[in-house]
Amino acid sequence: MSVLDELQATVATQWAILSALEPGCLSGPDALRLLEVITEGERVLAAGRTLVAKRVEESNVWRASGERSAAHFIAHKTGTSVGRVQAGLETAERLAALPATAEAFRAGTLSEVQAEAIASAAALNPNEERPLLKRSERDTFKQLRDE
């Protein structure tokens, strides 16, 4: 089974689970735990989207679309803004030189915005990568970004 087949099967399973979900029937603690699990999945998939989007840009597959740029093409395909896509592409570029941040992002430890903030700061000062990763475990995103 290919990576594509496996991810498609996973998404189909998630869709089936969520289409039957009745949040009002969950206890508070169960809702909180489910929120945590969904967030972890969202983070892992965001990392995948970021890395694969970079490959779409590099491969030039977008050029046949007539879009002005890879960011415009990907934004159209994913239903998001060009700015959001461009930020992701820049993050993917930076992650190539930041293995600890890339690993944390792929593992679902970092949200997309946390990965972007750390990659942006660590690109300017690579010695800050590990301290920023440590801070991301305890600080809010605002505190991390302001650092």
Short mmCIF file of C-alpha atoms in Angstrom, two decimals:
data_model
loop_
_atom_site.label_atom_id
_atom_site.label_comp_id
_atom_site.label_asym_id
_atom_site.label_seq_id
_atom_site.Cartn_x
_atom_site.Cartn_y
_atom_site.Cartn_z
CA MET A 1 0.00 0.00 0.00
CA SER A 2 1.41 3.41 -0.95
CA VAL A 3 1.61 6.45 1.32
CA LEU A 4 -1.19 8.00 -0.72
CA ASP A 5 -3.41 4.93 -0.29
CA GLU A 6 -2.71 4.80 3.44
CA LEU A 7 -3.52 8.48 3.95
CA GLN A 8 -6.69 8.24 1.87
CA ALA A 9 -7.84 5.29 4.00
CA THR A 10 -7.03 7.21 7.18
CA VAL A 11 -8.98 10.25 6.01
CA ALA A 12 -11.95 8.05 5.07
CA THR A 13 -11.88 6.51 8.55
CA GLN A 14 -11.69 9.93 10.18
CA TRP A 15 -14.57 11.16 8.06
CA ALA A 16 -16.69 8.14 9.07
CA ILE A 17 -15.95 8.68 12.75
CA LEU A 18 -16.59 12.42 12.66
CA SER A 19 -19.75 12.17 10.57
CA ALA A 20 -21.29 10.09 13.37
CA LEU A 21 -19.94 12.27 16.18
CA GLU A 22 -22.46 13.90 18.48
CA PRO A 23 -20.42 16.33 20.62
CA GLY A 24 -23.37 17.03 22.91
CA CYS A 25 -23.28 13.41 24.06
CA LEU A 26 -19.68 13.66 25.29
CA SER A 27 -18.76 14.33 28.89
CA GLY A 28 -16.51 17.32 29.46
CA PRO A 29 -13.41 15.18 30.05
CA ASP A 30 -14.18 13.04 26.98
CA ALA A 31 -14.67 16.16 24.85
CA LEU A 32 -11.35 17.54 26.08
CA ARG A 33 -9.52 14.30 25.29
CA LEU A 34 -11.13 14.12 21.86
CA LEU A 35 -10.11 17.73 21.21
CA GLU A 36 -6.52 16.80 22.10
CA VAL A 37 -6.53 13.79 19.76
CA ILE A 38 -8.06 15.77 16.89
CA THR A 39 -5.51 18.54 17.43
CA GLU A 40 -2.65 16.03 17.32
CA GLY A 41 -3.97 14.62 14.05
CA GLU A 42 -4.42 18.10 12.64
CA ARG A 43 -0.82 18.97 13.53
CA VAL A 44 0.58 15.83 11.92
CA LEU A 45 -1.40 16.43 8.74
CA ALA A 46 -0.41 20.13 8.70
CA ALA A 47 3.23 19.06 8.77
CA GLY A 48 2.59 16.68 5.90
CA ARG A 49 0.76 19.36 3.93
CA THR A 50 3.61 21.83 4.49
CA LEU A 51 6.29 19.40 3.33
CA VAL A 52 4.31 18.10 0.35
CA ALA A 53 3.34 21.63 -0.72
CA LYS A 54 7.04 22.44 -0.93
CA ARG A 55 7.49 19.45 -3.23
CA VAL A 56 4.58 20.63 -5.40
CA GLU A 57 6.36 23.98 -5.71
CA GLU A 58 9.73 22.39 -6.50
CA SER A 59 8.31 19.93 -9.04
CA ASN A 60 6.69 22.71 -11.10
CA VAL A 61 3.54 20.58 -11.49
CA TRP A 62 1.61 23.78 -10.78
CA ARG A 63 2.87 25.54 -13.94
CA ALA A 64 0.31 23.85 -16.22
CA SER A 65 -2.50 25.36 -14.13
CA GLY A 66 -2.07 28.89 -15.41
CA GLU A 67 -1.81 30.21 -11.83
CA ARG A 68 0.70 33.01 -11.20
CA SER A 69 2.75 31.03 -8.71
CA ALA A 70 2.94 27.78 -6.81
CA ALA A 71 1.48 29.58 -3.80
CA HIS A 72 -1.55 30.71 -5.84
CA PHE A 73 -2.01 27.19 -7.21
CA ILE A 74 -1.76 25.53 -3.80
CA ALA A 75 -4.05 28.13 -2.22
CA HIS A 76 -6.66 27.36 -4.87
CA LYS A 77 -6.27 23.60 -4.36
CA THR A 78 -6.44 23.79 -0.55
CA GLY A 79 -8.99 26.57 -0.12
CA THR A 80 -6.69 28.82 1.85
CA SER A 81 -4.98 32.15 1.31
CA VAL A 82 -1.91 32.76 -0.80
CA GLY A 83 -0.22 34.37 2.21
CA ARG A 84 -0.91 31.31 4.35
CA VAL A 85 0.54 29.02 1.68
CA GLN A 86 3.57 31.26 1.18
CA ALA A 87 4.27 31.16 4.93
CA GLY A 88 4.11 27.37 4.80
CA LEU A 89 6.46 27.19 1.82
CA GLU A 90 8.96 29.44 3.60
CA THR A 91 8.69 27.28 6.71
CA ALA A 92 9.35 24.12 4.70
CA GLU A 93 12.42 25.76 3.19
CA ARG A 94 13.73 26.71 6.64
CA LEU A 95 12.98 23.30 8.14
CA ALA A 96 15.50 21.72 5.80
CA ALA A 97 18.24 23.32 7.93
CA LEU A 98 16.46 22.78 11.27
CA PRO A 99 16.21 19.02 11.88
CA ALA A 100 14.98 19.22 15.49
CA THR A 101 12.13 21.56 14.55
CA ALA A 102 11.28 19.48 11.48
CA GLU A 103 11.13 16.35 13.63
CA ALA A 104 8.92 18.02 16.26
CA PHE A 105 6.59 19.32 13.55
CA ARG A 106 6.28 15.91 11.88
CA ALA A 107 5.63 14.29 15.26
CA GLY A 108 2.69 16.59 15.96
CA THR A 109 4.44 18.27 18.87
CA LEU A 110 4.26 21.67 17.17
CA SER A 111 1.30 23.39 15.59
CA GLU A 112 1.75 24.94 12.18
CA VAL A 113 2.09 28.46 13.61
CA GLN A 114 4.56 27.28 16.26
CA ALA A 115 6.68 25.59 13.60
CA GLU A 116 6.59 28.76 11.50
CA ALA A 117 7.60 30.97 14.44
CA ILE A 118 10.45 28.70 15.53
CA ALA A 119 11.71 28.16 11.98
CA SER A 120 11.64 31.89 11.28
CA ALA A 121 13.55 32.78 14.46
CA ALA A 122 15.99 29.87 14.25
CA ALA A 123 16.79 30.69 10.62
CA LEU A 124 18.18 33.99 11.91
CA ASN A 125 19.88 32.43 14.93
CA PRO A 126 20.29 28.63 14.73
CA ASN A 127 21.50 28.48 18.35
CA GLU A 128 17.98 29.42 19.43
CA GLU A 129 16.31 26.38 17.85
CA ARG A 130 16.47 24.06 20.87
CA PRO A 131 15.60 26.74 23.48
CA LEU A 132 12.60 27.77 21.37
CA LEU A 133 11.47 24.15 21.05
CA LYS A 134 11.70 23.84 24.83
CA ARG A 135 9.70 27.04 25.29
CA SER A 136 7.02 25.78 22.91
CA GLU A 137 6.27 23.00 25.41
CA ARG A 138 5.20 25.44 28.11
CA ASP A 139 4.56 28.89 26.61
CA THR A 140 1.53 30.12 24.72
CA PHE A 141 1.94 30.81 21.03
CA LYS A 142 1.90 34.55 21.72
CA GLN A 143 4.74 34.20 24.23
CA LEU A 144 6.71 32.04 21.82
CA ARG A 145 6.17 34.44 18.92
CA ASP A 146 7.11 37.47 21.01
CA GLU A 147 10.33 35.78 22.13
#
